[in-house]
CSV table of C-alpha atoms in Angstrom, one decimal:
chain,number,residue,atom,x,y,z
A,1,UNK,CA,-144.1,-20.8,126.7
A,2,UNK,CA,-144.5,-22.2,130.2
A,3,UNK,CA,-148.0,-22.7,131.6
A,4,UNK,CA,-149.3,-21.3,134.8
A,5,UNK,CA,-149.8,-24.8,136.1
A,6,UNK,CA,-146.1,-25.6,135.6
A,7,UNK,CA,-145.0,-22.5,137.5
A,8,UNK,CA,-147.5,-23.0,140.3
A,9,UNK,CA,-146.3,-26.5,140.7
A,10,UNK,CA,-142.8,-25.3,141.4
A,11,UNK,CA,-144.1,-22.6,143.8
A,12,UNK,CA,-146.2,-25.2,145.6
A,13,UNK,CA,-143.3,-27.6,145.9
A,14,UNK,CA,-140.8,-25.1,147.1
A,15,UNK,CA,-143.1,-23.5,149.7
A,16,UNK,CA,-144.6,-26.8,150.8
A,17,UNK,CA,-148.1,-25.6,150.2
A,18,UNK,CA,-151.1,-27.1,148.4
A,19,UNK,CA,-151.4,-25.8,144.8
A,20,UNK,CA,-154.9,-24.7,145.6
A,21,UNK,CA,-153.6,-22.2,148.2
A,22,UNK,CA,-151.8,-20.3,145.5
A,23,UNK,CA,-153.8,-17.1,144.6
A,24,UNK,CA,-152.5,-16.0,141.3
A,25,UNK,CA,-153.4,-12.3,141.6
A,26,UNK,CA,-152.2,-11.8,145.2
A,27,UNK,CA,-148.7,-10.9,146.2
A,28,UNK,CA,-146.9,-14.0,147.6
A,29,UNK,CA,-146.1,-12.1,150.7
A,30,UNK,CA,-149.8,-11.3,151.4
A,31,UNK,CA,-151.2,-14.7,150.4
A,32,UNK,CA,-148.6,-17.1,151.7
A,33,UNK,CA,-146.4,-15.0,154.0
A,34,UNK,CA,-143.4,-15.6,151.8
A,35,UNK,CA,-140.2,-14.1,153.1
A,36,UNK,CA,-137.1,-12.9,151.3
A,37,UNK,CA,-135.1,-16.1,152.0
A,38,UNK,CA,-137.9,-18.3,150.6
A,39,UNK,CA,-137.9,-16.0,147.5
A,40,UNK,CA,-134.2,-16.7,146.9
A,41,UNK,CA,-134.9,-20.4,147.0
A,42,UNK,CA,-137.9,-20.0,144.7
A,43,UNK,CA,-136.0,-17.9,142.2
A,44,UNK,CA,-133.2,-20.5,142.0
A,45,UNK,CA,-135.7,-23.3,141.6
A,46,UNK,CA,-137.7,-21.5,138.8
A,47,UNK,CA,-134.5,-20.6,137.0
A,48,UNK,CA,-133.4,-24.2,137.0
A,49,UNK,CA,-136.8,-25.6,136.1
A,50,UNK,CA,-137.4,-23.3,133.2
A,51,UNK,CA,-133.9,-22.7,132.0
A,52,UNK,CA,-134.1,-18.9,132.3
A,53,UNK,CA,-131.9,-16.5,134.2
A,54,UNK,CA,-134.0,-14.9,136.9
A,55,UNK,CA,-132.6,-12.5,139.4
A,56,UNK,CA,-133.9,-12.0,143.0
A,57,UNK,CA,-134.1,-8.3,142.1
A,58,UNK,CA,-136.6,-9.1,139.4
A,59,UNK,CA,-138.9,-11.2,141.5
A,60,UNK,CA,-139.6,-10.0,145.0
A,61,UNK,CA,-142.0,-11.4,147.6
A,62,UNK,CA,-144.4,-8.6,146.5
A,63,UNK,CA,-144.8,-10.3,143.1
A,64,UNK,CA,-147.9,-12.2,142.2
A,65,UNK,CA,-147.8,-15.7,140.8
A,66,UNK,CA,-149.2,-14.4,137.5
A,67,UNK,CA,-146.5,-11.8,137.3
A,68,UNK,CA,-143.9,-14.5,137.8
A,69,UNK,CA,-145.4,-16.6,134.9
A,70,UNK,CA,-145.3,-13.5,132.7
A,71,UNK,CA,-141.7,-12.7,133.6
A,72,UNK,CA,-140.6,-16.2,132.8
A,73,UNK,CA,-142.3,-16.2,129.5
A,74,UNK,CA,-140.9,-12.8,128.6
A,75,UNK,CA,-137.4,-14.1,129.4
A,76,UNK,CA,-137.9,-17.2,127.3
A,77,UNK,CA,-138.8,-15.1,124.3
A,78,UNK,CA,-135.7,-13.0,124.6
B,1,UNK,CA,-137.5,-11.6,198.3
B,2,UNK,CA,-138.6,-12.6,194.9
B,3,UNK,CA,-137.9,-16.2,193.9
B,4,UNK,CA,-137.6,-17.5,190.4
B,5,UNK,CA,-140.3,-20.1,189.9
B,6,UNK,CA,-140.2,-22.8,187.3
B,7,UNK,CA,-143.8,-23.4,186.0
B,8,UNK,CA,-143.4,-25.4,182.9
B,9,UNK,CA,-141.0,-27.9,181.3
B,10,UNK,CA,-140.6,-29.4,177.9
B,11,UNK,CA,-138.2,-32.2,176.9
B,12,UNK,CA,-137.0,-33.9,173.7
B,13,UNK,CA,-134.5,-36.6,174.7
B,14,UNK,CA,-133.4,-40.1,173.7
B,15,UNK,CA,-135.4,-41.3,176.7
B,16,UNK,CA,-138.6,-39.7,175.6
B,17,UNK,CA,-140.2,-36.8,173.8
B,18,UNK,CA,-142.5,-35.6,176.5
B,19,UNK,CA,-142.1,-35.5,180.3
B,20,UNK,CA,-144.4,-38.4,181.1
B,21,UNK,CA,-142.5,-40.9,178.9
B,22,UNK,CA,-139.2,-39.5,179.9
B,23,UNK,CA,-139.9,-40.0,183.6
B,24,UNK,CA,-141.4,-43.4,183.1
B,25,UNK,CA,-138.4,-44.6,181.2
B,26,UNK,CA,-135.9,-43.2,183.6
B,27,UNK,CA,-137.6,-44.6,186.6
B,28,UNK,CA,-137.0,-48.1,185.1
B,29,UNK,CA,-133.3,-47.4,184.9
B,30,UNK,CA,-133.0,-48.4,181.3
B,31,UNK,CA,-130.3,-47.4,178.9
B,32,UNK,CA,-131.3,-45.5,175.7
B,33,UNK,CA,-127.8,-45.4,174.2
B,34,UNK,CA,-127.4,-47.3,171.0
B,35,UNK,CA,-125.3,-47.6,167.9
B,36,UNK,CA,-125.4,-44.5,165.6
B,37,UNK,CA,-127.9,-45.2,162.8
B,38,UNK,CA,-128.3,-41.8,161.1
B,39,UNK,CA,-125.1,-42.3,159.0
B,40,UNK,CA,-122.3,-44.7,158.6
B,41,UNK,CA,-120.2,-44.1,161.7
B,42,UNK,CA,-118.2,-47.3,161.5
B,43,UNK,CA,-114.8,-45.6,161.3
B,44,UNK,CA,-115.2,-43.4,164.3
B,45,UNK,CA,-113.5,-44.4,167.5
B,46,UNK,CA,-116.8,-43.8,169.4
B,47,UNK,CA,-119.9,-44.6,167.4
B,48,UNK,CA,-122.6,-44.8,170.0
B,49,UNK,CA,-125.1,-42.2,171.1
B,50,UNK,CA,-128.4,-41.3,172.6
B,51,UNK,CA,-130.5,-40.4,169.5
B,52,UNK,CA,-133.9,-38.9,168.7
B,53,UNK,CA,-135.7,-41.1,166.3
B,54,UNK,CA,-139.3,-39.9,166.2
B,55,UNK,CA,-139.4,-36.2,166.3
B,56,UNK,CA,-141.7,-36.0,163.3
B,57,UNK,CA,-144.4,-37.8,165.2
B,58,UNK,CA,-144.3,-35.2,168.0
B,59,UNK,CA,-143.8,-32.1,166.0
B,60,UNK,CA,-146.3,-29.2,165.6
B,61,UNK,CA,-144.3,-27.5,162.9
B,62,UNK,CA,-145.1,-27.4,159.2
B,63,UNK,CA,-142.9,-29.0,156.6
B,64,UNK,CA,-142.3,-25.6,155.2
B,65,UNK,CA,-140.6,-24.5,158.4
B,66,UNK,CA,-138.9,-27.9,159.2
B,67,UNK,CA,-136.9,-27.8,155.9
B,68,UNK,CA,-135.5,-24.3,156.7
B,69,UNK,CA,-134.1,-25.2,160.1
B,70,UNK,CA,-131.5,-27.6,161.6
B,71,UNK,CA,-132.7,-30.5,163.8
B,72,UNK,CA,-131.4,-28.7,166.9
B,73,UNK,CA,-133.8,-25.8,166.3
B,74,UNK,CA,-136.6,-28.3,165.6
B,75,UNK,CA,-136.0,-30.1,168.9
B,76,UNK,CA,-135.9,-26.7,170.8
B,77,UNK,CA,-139.2,-25.6,169.2
B,78,UNK,CA,-140.9,-28.9,170.1
B,79,UNK,CA,-139.5,-28.6,173.7
B,80,UNK,CA,-140.6,-25.0,173.9
B,81,UNK,CA,-144.2,-25.8,172.8
B,82,UNK,CA,-144.4,-28.5,175.5
B,83,UNK,CA,-143.1,-26.0,178.1
B,84,UNK,CA,-145.5,-23.3,177.1
B,85,UNK,CA,-148.4,-25.7,177.3
B,86,UNK,CA,-147.2,-27.1,180.6
B,87,UNK,CA,-147.0,-23.6,182.1
B,88,UNK,CA,-150.4,-22.8,180.7
B,89,UNK,CA,-149.1,-19.6,179.2
B,90,UNK,CA,-151.8,-17.8,177.3
B,91,UNK,CA,-149.9,-16.4,174.4
B,92,UNK,CA,-152.8,-14.1,173.5
B,93,UNK,CA,-152.9,-12.3,176.8
B,94,UNK,CA,-149.2,-11.9,177.8
B,95,UNK,CA,-147.0,-9.0,176.8
B,96,UNK,CA,-144.7,-10.6,174.3
B,97,UNK,CA,-142.3,-7.7,174.6
B,98,UNK,CA,-141.5,-9.1,178.1
B,99,UNK,CA,-140.9,-12.7,177.1
B,100,UNK,CA,-137.2,-13.6,176.6
B,101,UNK,CA,-135.5,-16.8,175.4
B,102,UNK,CA,-132.2,-17.9,176.9
B,103,UNK,CA,-130.7,-21.0,175.4
B,104,UNK,CA,-127.4,-22.9,175.7
B,105,UNK,CA,-125.6,-24.7,172.9
B,106,UNK,CA,-122.0,-25.9,172.3
B,107,UNK,CA,-121.8,-27.0,168.7
B,108,UNK,CA,-124.3,-25.4,166.4
B,109,UNK,CA,-126.5,-27.1,163.8
B,110,UNK,CA,-124.2,-29.3,161.7
B,111,UNK,CA,-126.6,-31.7,160.1
B,112,UNK,CA,-128.0,-28.8,158.0
B,113,UNK,CA,-124.6,-27.2,157.5
B,114,UNK,CA,-122.7,-30.3,156.4
B,115,UNK,CA,-125.2,-31.2,153.7
B,116,UNK,CA,-125.4,-27.7,152.3
B,117,UNK,CA,-121.6,-27.2,152.3
B,118,UNK,CA,-121.2,-30.4,150.4
B,119,UNK,CA,-123.8,-29.3,147.9
B,120,UNK,CA,-122.0,-26.0,147.5
B,121,UNK,CA,-118.7,-27.6,146.7
B,122,UNK,CA,-120.4,-30.0,144.2
B,123,UNK,CA,-122.9,-27.7,142.5
B,124,UNK,CA,-121.4,-24.3,143.1
B,125,UNK,CA,-122.9,-21.1,144.5
B,126,UNK,CA,-126.5,-22.0,143.7
B,127,UNK,CA,-126.2,-25.4,145.3
B,128,UNK,CA,-126.4,-24.0,148.8
B,129,UNK,CA,-129.7,-23.4,150.5
B,130,UNK,CA,-130.5,-19.8,151.3
B,131,UNK,CA,-131.5,-21.0,154.8
B,132,UNK,CA,-127.9,-22.1,155.5
B,133,UNK,CA,-127.1,-18.6,156.9
B,134,UNK,CA,-129.9,-18.7,159.5
B,135,UNK,CA,-129.9,-22.5,160.2
B,136,UNK,CA,-126.5,-23.5,161.5
B,137,UNK,CA,-125.3,-21.0,164.2
B,138,UNK,CA,-125.7,-21.7,167.9
B,139,UNK,CA,-128.2,-18.8,168.4
B,140,UNK,CA,-130.5,-20.1,165.5
B,141,UNK,CA,-132.9,-21.9,167.9
B,142,UNK,CA,-133.3,-18.8,170.0
B,143,UNK,CA,-134.1,-16.9,166.9
B,144,UNK,CA,-136.5,-19.5,165.6
B,145,UNK,CA,-138.4,-19.6,169.0
B,146,UNK,CA,-138.7,-15.9,169.2
B,147,UNK,CA,-139.9,-15.6,165.6
B,148,UNK,CA,-142.3,-18.6,165.9
B,149,UNK,CA,-144.1,-17.1,169.0
B,150,UNK,CA,-143.4,-13.5,168.4
B,151,UNK,CA,-141.5,-13.1,171.6
B,152,UNK,CA,-139.6,-9.8,171.6
B,153,UNK,CA,-138.1,-9.5,175.1
B,154,UNK,CA,-134.3,-9.4,175.9
B,155,UNK,CA,-132.9,-12.8,174.8
B,156,UNK,CA,-129.5,-14.5,174.6
B,157,UNK,CA,-127.7,-17.7,173.6
B,158,UNK,CA,-124.8,-18.9,175.7
B,159,UNK,CA,-122.0,-21.0,174.3
B,160,UNK,CA,-119.8,-22.4,177.0
B,161,UNK,CA,-119.3,-26.1,176.1
B,162,UNK,CA,-121.1,-28.4,178.5
B,163,UNK,CA,-121.9,-25.6,180.9
B,164,UNK,CA,-123.9,-23.7,178.2
B,165,UNK,CA,-127.4,-24.4,179.3
B,166,UNK,CA,-126.5,-24.0,183.0
B,167,UNK,CA,-125.3,-20.4,182.3
B,168,UNK,CA,-128.3,-19.8,180.1
B,169,UNK,CA,-130.7,-20.8,182.9
B,170,UNK,CA,-128.9,-18.6,185.3
B,171,UNK,CA,-128.9,-15.7,182.8
B,172,UNK,CA,-132.6,-16.1,182.3
B,173,UNK,CA,-133.2,-16.1,186.1
B,174,UNK,CA,-131.1,-13.0,186.6
B,175,UNK,CA,-133.0,-11.1,183.9
B,176,UNK,CA,-136.3,-12.1,185.5
B,177,UNK,CA,-135.2,-10.8,188.9
B,178,UNK,CA,-134.0,-7.6,187.3
B,179,UNK,CA,-137.5,-7.3,186.0
B,180,UNK,CA,-136.4,-6.8,182.4
B,181,UNK,CA,-138.8,-9.6,181.4
B,182,UNK,CA,-141.8,-11.3,182.9
B,183,UNK,CA,-141.4,-14.7,181.4
B,184,UNK,CA,-138.3,-16.6,180.3
B,185,UNK,CA,-138.0,-19.7,178.2
B,186,UNK,CA,-134.6,-21.1,179.1
B,187,UNK,CA,-132.7,-24.3,178.5
B,188,UNK,CA,-130.7,-25.6,175.6
B,189,UNK,CA,-130.4,-27.9,172.6
B,190,UNK,CA,-127.7,-30.0,171.1
B,191,UNK,CA,-127.4,-32.2,168.0
B,192,UNK,CA,-124.0,-33.8,168.0
B,193,UNK,CA,-125.0,-36.9,166.0
B,194,UNK,CA,-123.8,-35.7,162.6
B,195,UNK,CA,-120.6,-36.8,160.8
B,196,UNK,CA,-118.7,-33.6,161.5
B,197,UNK,CA,-120.0,-33.0,165.0
B,198,UNK,CA,-119.2,-36.6,166.0
B,199,UNK,CA,-115.7,-36.2,164.6
B,200,UNK,CA,-115.3,-33.1,166.8
B,201,UNK,CA,-116.7,-34.9,169.8
B,202,UNK,CA,-114.3,-37.8,169.2
B,203,UNK,CA,-111.3,-35.5,168.9
B,204,UNK,CA,-112.3,-34.0,172.2
B,205,UNK,CA,-111.1,-37.3,173.7
B,206,UNK,CA,-113.5,-38.0,176.6
B,207,UNK,CA,-115.8,-40.4,174.7
B,208,UNK,CA,-116.4,-44.0,175.5
B,209,UNK,CA,-115.1,-46.5,172.9
B,210,UNK,CA,-117.1,-49.3,174.3
B,211,UNK,CA,-118.9,-49.6,171.0
B,212,UNK,CA,-119.7,-53.3,171.3
B,213,UNK,CA,-121.9,-52.7,174.3
B,214,UNK,CA,-123.8,-49.4,173.9
B,215,UNK,CA,-126.2,-50.0,176.8
B,216,UNK,CA,-123.4,-50.3,179.3
B,217,UNK,CA,-120.9,-48.0,177.8
B,218,UNK,CA,-121.7,-44.8,179.8
B,219,UNK,CA,-120.8,-45.7,183.4
B,220,UNK,CA,-119.9,-42.7,185.5
B,221,UNK,CA,-117.9,-43.4,188.7
B,222,UNK,CA,-117.5,-47.1,187.9
B,223,UNK,CA,-114.0,-48.5,188.0
B,224,UNK,CA,-114.2,-49.5,184.3
B,225,UNK,CA,-115.6,-46.3,182.9
B,226,UNK,CA,-113.9,-45.1,179.8
B,227,UNK,CA,-115.7,-41.8,178.9
B,228,UNK,CA,-119.0,-40.3,178.1
B,229,UNK,CA,-121.5,-41.0,175.4
B,230,UNK,CA,-122.9,-38.1,173.5
B,231,UNK,CA,-126.6,-37.5,173.0
B,232,UNK,CA,-129.0,-35.2,171.2
B,233,UNK,CA,-132.0,-33.3,172.4
B,234,UNK,CA,-133.4,-30.3,174.1
B,235,UNK,CA,-134.8,-29.2,177.4
B,236,UNK,CA,-136.8,-26.0,178.0
B,237,UNK,CA,-138.2,-24.5,181.3
B,238,UNK,CA,-140.5,-21.6,181.8
B,239,UNK,CA,-139.4,-19.2,184.5
B,240,UNK,CA,-141.4,-16.5,186.1
B,241,UNK,CA,-141.3,-14.5,189.3
B,242,UNK,CA,-142.9,-16.4,192.2
B,243,UNK,CA,-145.5,-13.7,192.9
B,244,UNK,CA,-146.6,-13.8,189.3
B,245,UNK,CA,-146.9,-17.6,189.3
B,246,UNK,CA,-149.0,-17.4,192.5
B,247,UNK,CA,-151.2,-14.8,190.9
B,248,UNK,CA,-151.7,-17.1,187.9
B,249,UNK,CA,-152.5,-19.9,190.3
B,250,UNK,CA,-150.2,-22.2,188.4
B,251,UNK,CA,-148.4,-25.1,190.1
B,252,UNK,CA,-144.7,-24.5,190.7
B,253,UNK,CA,-142.2,-27.3,190.1
B,254,UNK,CA,-139.4,-25.5,192.0
B,255,UNK,CA,-137.3,-22.5,192.3
B,256,UNK,CA,-133.9,-21.4,191.0
B,257,UNK,CA,-132.4,-20.2,194.3
B,258,UNK,CA,-128.8,-19.4,193.4
B,259,UNK,CA,-125.7,-20.0,191.3
B,260,UNK,CA,-122.0,-20.4,191.8
B,261,UNK,CA,-119.5,-20.3,189.1
B,262,UNK,CA,-115.7,-20.3,188.5
B,263,UNK,CA,-113.1,-21.0,185.9
B,264,UNK,CA,-110.2,-23.3,186.5
B,265,UNK,CA,-107.9,-20.8,184.7
B,266,UNK,CA,-105.6,-23.6,183.8
B,267,UNK,CA,-105.8,-25.0,180.3
B,268,UNK,CA,-107.9,-24.4,177.2
B,269,UNK,CA,-109.3,-27.9,177.2
B,270,UNK,CA,-108.4,-29.7,180.3
B,271,UNK,CA,-109.6,-29.3,183.9
B,272,UNK,CA,-107.1,-28.5,186.6
B,273,UNK,CA,-106.2,-31.4,188.8
B,274,UNK,CA,-106.6,-28.9,191.6
B,275,UNK,CA,-110.3,-28.9,192.5
B,276,UNK,CA,-110.3,-25.6,194.3
B,277,UNK,CA,-112.2,-23.8,191.5
B,278,UNK,CA,-115.0,-26.4,191.4
B,279,UNK,CA,-115.2,-26.3,195.2
B,280,UNK,CA,-115.5,-22.5,195.1
B,281,UNK,CA,-118.4,-22.7,192.6
B,282,UNK,CA,-120.2,-25.3,194.9
B,283,UNK,CA,-119.6,-23.1,198.0
B,284,UNK,CA,-120.8,-20.0,196.1
B,285,UNK,CA,-124.0,-21.8,194.9
B,286,UNK,CA,-124.7,-22.8,198.5
B,287,UNK,CA,-124.2,-19.3,199.7
B,288,UNK,CA,-126.2,-17.7,196.9
B,289,UNK,CA,-129.0,-20.1,197.4
B,290,UNK,CA,-128.9,-19.7,201.2
B,291,UNK,CA,-128.6,-23.5,201.6
B,292,UNK,CA,-126.6,-25.0,204.4
B,293,UNK,CA,-124.7,-28.1,203.7
B,294,UNK,CA,-126.7,-30.3,206.1
B,295,UNK,CA,-129.9,-29.3,204.3
B,296,UNK,CA,-129.0,-30.6,200.8
B,297,UNK,CA,-130.9,-33.7,199.8
B,298,UNK,CA,-129.7,-34.3,196.3
B,299,UNK,CA,-126.9,-33.4,193.9
B,300,UNK,CA,-127.4,-34.0,190.2
B,301,UNK,CA,-123.8,-34.8,189.2
B,302,UNK,CA,-121.8,-33.7,186.2
B,303,UNK,CA,-120.8,-37.4,185.6
B,304,UNK,CA,-118.7,-37.1,182.5
B,305,UNK,CA,-117.7,-40.8,183.0
B,306,UNK,CA,-114.0,-40.2,182.2
B,307,UNK,CA,-111.3,-41.4,184.6
B,308,UNK,CA,-110.1,-38.0,185.6
B,309,UNK,CA,-113.3,-35.9,185.5
B,310,UNK,CA,-115.2,-38.2,187.8
B,311,UNK,CA,-112.3,-38.4,190.2
B,312,UNK,CA,-112.0,-34.6,190.4
B,313,UNK,CA,-115.8,-34.2,190.8
B,314,UNK,CA,-115.9,-36.8,193.6
B,315,UNK,CA,-112.9,-35.1,195.3
B,316,UNK,CA,-114.5,-31.7,195.2
B,317,UNK,CA,-117.8,-32.9,196.6
B,318,UNK,CA,-116.1,-34.7,199.4
B,319,UNK,CA,-113.9,-31.7,200.2
B,320,UNK,CA,-116.9,-29.3,200.3
B,321,UNK,CA,-119.5,-31.5,202.1
B,322,UNK,CA,-117.2,-33.6,204.4
B,323,UNK,CA,-119.3,-35.3,207.0
B,324,UNK,CA,-122.6,-34.1,205.5
B,325,UNK,CA,-122.0,-36.0,202.3
B,326,UNK,CA,-123.4,-39.3,203.7
B,327,UNK,CA,-126.8,-37.8,204.0
B,328,UNK,CA,-126.9,-36.4,200.5
B,329,UNK,CA,-128.1,-38.5,197.5
B,330,UNK,CA,-125.9,-38.2,194.5
B,331,UNK,CA,-126.6,-39.4,190.9
B,332,UNK,CA,-125.9,-39.0,187.2
B,333,UNK,CA,-129.1,-40.1,185.5
B,334,UNK,CA,-127.6,-39.0,182.2
B,335,UNK,CA,-125.8,-42.4,182.3
B,336,UNK,CA,-129.1,-43.7,180.9
B,337,UNK,CA,-129.4,-41.7,177.7
B,338,UNK,CA,-126.0,-39.9,177.2
B,339,UNK,CA,-124.6,-36.5,177.7
B,340,UNK,CA,-126.3,-33.7,175.8
B,341,UNK,CA,-123.3,-31.4,176.1
B,342,UNK,CA,-124.5,-27.8,175.9
B,343,UNK,CA,-128.0,-28.9,176.6
B,344,UNK,CA,-127.3,-31.2,179.5
B,345,UNK,CA,-128.0,-29.0,182.4
B,346,UNK,CA,-131.4,-28.1,181.0
B,347,UNK,CA,-132.2,-31.9,181.1
B,348,UNK,CA,-130.6,-32.2,184.6
B,349,UNK,CA,-132.8,-29.4,185.8
B,350,UNK,CA,-135.9,-31.2,184.5
B,351,UNK,CA,-134.7,-34.4,186.1
B,352,UNK,CA,-134.2,-32.7,189.4
B,353,UNK,CA,-137.6,-31.1,189.3
B,354,UNK,CA,-139.4,-34.3,188.4
B,355,UNK,CA,-137.4,-36.1,191.1
B,356,UNK,CA,-138.7,-33.5,193.6
B,357,UNK,CA,-142.2,-34.0,192.4
B,358,UNK,CA,-142.1,-37.8,192.6
B,359,UNK,CA,-139.9,-38.1,195.8
B,360,UNK,CA,-137.5,-40.3,193.9
B,361,UNK,CA,-133.8,-40.1,193.2
B,362,UNK,CA,-132.9,-41.5,189.8
B,363,UNK,CA,-129.9,-43.8,189.7
B,364,UNK,CA,-126.5,-43.8,187.9
B,365,UNK,CA,-126.7,-46.9,185.8
B,366,UNK,CA,-124.0,-49.4,184.8
B,367,UNK,CA,-122.3,-49.0,188.2
B,368,UNK,CA,-120.6,-52.3,189.1
B,369,UNK,CA,-117.2,-51.9,190.6
B,370,UNK,CA,-116.1,-49.3,193.1
B,371,UNK,CA,-113.2,-47.1,192.1
B,372,UNK,CA,-111.2,-46.3,195.2
B,373,UNK,CA,-110.3,-42.8,193.8
B,374,UNK,CA,-113.9,-42.1,193.2
B,375,UNK,CA,-115.8,-43.7,196.1
B,376,UNK,CA,-119.0,-41.8,196.3
B,377,UNK,CA,-122.4,-43.3,196.6
B,378,UNK,CA,-123.9,-42.4,193.2
B,379,UNK,CA,-127.2,-44.2,193.8
B,380,UNK,CA,-126.2,-47.2,191.7
B,381,UNK,CA,-128.5,-48.9,189.2
B,382,UNK,CA,-131.8,-48.5,191.1
B,383,UNK,CA,-133.8,-45.4,192.0
B,384,UNK,CA,-134.4,-44.7,195.7
B,385,UNK,CA,-137.4,-43.1,197.4
B,386,UNK,CA,-136.5,-39.8,199.0
B,387,UNK,CA,-138.1,-36.5,199.6
B,388,UNK,CA,-136.0,-33.7,198.0
B,389,UNK,CA,-136.4,-30.2,199.3
B,390,UNK,CA,-133.1,-28.7,198.1
B,391,UNK,CA,-130.7,-29.8,195.4
B,392,UNK,CA,-127.6,-28.7,193.5
B,393,UNK,CA,-126.9,-29.3,189.9
B,394,UNK,CA,-123.2,-29.5,188.9
B,395,UNK,CA,-122.2,-28.6,185.4
B,396,UNK,CA,-118.6,-28.4,184.0
B,397,UNK,CA,-117.5,-27.3,180.6
B,398,UNK,CA,-114.3,-28.1,178.8
B,399,UNK,CA,-111.3,-26.3,180.1
B,400,UNK,CA,-112.8,-25.9,183.6
B,401,UNK,CA,-116.0,-23.9,183.3
B,402,UNK,CA,-117.7,-24.6,186.6
B,403,UNK,CA,-121.4,-23.8,187.1
B,404,UNK,CA,-123.5,-25.0,190.0
B,405,UNK,CA,-127.2,-24.2,190.3
B,406,UNK,CA,-129.2,-24.3,193.6
B,407,UNK,CA,-132.8,-25.6,193.2
B,408,UNK,CA,-135.5,-25.6,195.8
B,409,UNK,CA,-138.7,-27.7,195.7
B,410,UNK,CA,-141.9,-25.9,194.7
C-alpha cells in the first residue's frame, strides 16, 4: 500500500507546488490548473516511483489526488 | 497618416537585464564578451560569447513554468514583462483579441532539446520530457507569451537568420497599420550558447577565434577583425498606432517609419560580392520612411565583424549616401556584447531608441586600425553626443537577406 502522503509528495514535486496546496478531493485541473502535458509528466513520475504501470488514459487532469492514490493501490494489489 | 509608435521596451542582454542597466553599461563602452562558462567549450574553434548569467534574479515566472520552457522563451517572457510595464499597458482593460506577438528567432531552443534528446537515447521513450514538443521550436516563445498573458490576436514568428527580428518588427508594424491588431509585442530571442547551437554557429564560419582575448575579440570594421562573437538574449518592443498612444497619453520612444528589403539571390549561405541588393534595401527603406539622405543622423550597422561582410556593408553605405555620409554617425554597439543573431535587430532597435532619448551615439568598440577597404567612421571606442531625429537599422541574414528599418524620434 502507498500512503496518501507519499503520492502527494510526488505530485507536489512534479508540479512545483507546496504540498499544502494539494486539495485531495478536487480535480487537479480545478485546484492547480494542471494541463495534459503536466499529467504526462506526473503519470510517468508516479509509475516510476511506485513501480506500477499507469497509463495517461487512466489518470486525466480531471482526476482528484485521492482517486490517484486509490488507483495506484488497486494496481499494486493486482 | 498613421504612424507606428513604440511605447515600451524590454531587454535581456549580456550587458544588462533591464533598460537602465543596459544603457549605463553601454555608455561606458565596456565589453561583456567572455569565455563560455555554461559548459565545457574548450574544443570549439570559437568559445567566447555574450552570456546571460542572472536571469533567475530578474524573473517573474514560477519554477513550475520555468522547467517547462527553454531559456530562449524564458528570456522572451522576461523582456515582454518589462516592455508591457514600460508601456503601462493595463492588461485588464485592453482587448486581448487585438494584441499580437511577432518574434524573430534563428536557431530554436537547444538547451532544452539537447538535454532531453540525450535522456531519450539513454533512458528510452520515457526519458524525454513531455515538454520537449512545445519547448524547442522557434515559435515556442511566441506561444508562451500569448499563453502567459492570454493574448489572442494575429501573431507570427519569423525565421530568417540574423534578419529574423528585423522582419518580425516590420511584420508587426504592418499588421498594426492594417488595423488587424491594436497592440503588438515584437522583437526576438536567441540562445546560441549551448553545445549544439555553438557547433552550428562555429560551422557557419564567421565567428571570431580570438579566444585568448574575449573582451577585444569582436571588432567590426577594424583591420584585425576576424569575425563575430555570438550572444544570447531577447529584446521586445510594444507597438501601437500613434493616435492610440496619444490618447493613452503615453511617452513615445520613436516611430517605425518604413522598411526596405531584398535578397541577394546569389548563394544559400554567402552574401553576393555585388552590393546592389543591399543598396536597394537601403534606398527602399529611405523611400518608404520618407527620409532624404541628408536628413539621416544615425545608422545602426549590421557589423558582423568578418572581413568580407564589413567590407560589403561599408561599400554599400558609401555607394548609397556618397557625400552625405560624412554627416551621418555610424556604429555597431553590438561589438560590446556580441551578436544576438535572430534577435539582434530587436536589440539594435532598443539601442537606437535609447540613443535618440539620450542624444548619444554609442560606439563601436575595439576599433584600433583602419582597414583601407572598410574606411568608414564607425564612432570608434567612445560615445559621442548627437541629437538623432532619423535613423536606419541595417540587418543582414545569411545568404543575403537584407532588411533595413527606418526609425524616427518620438
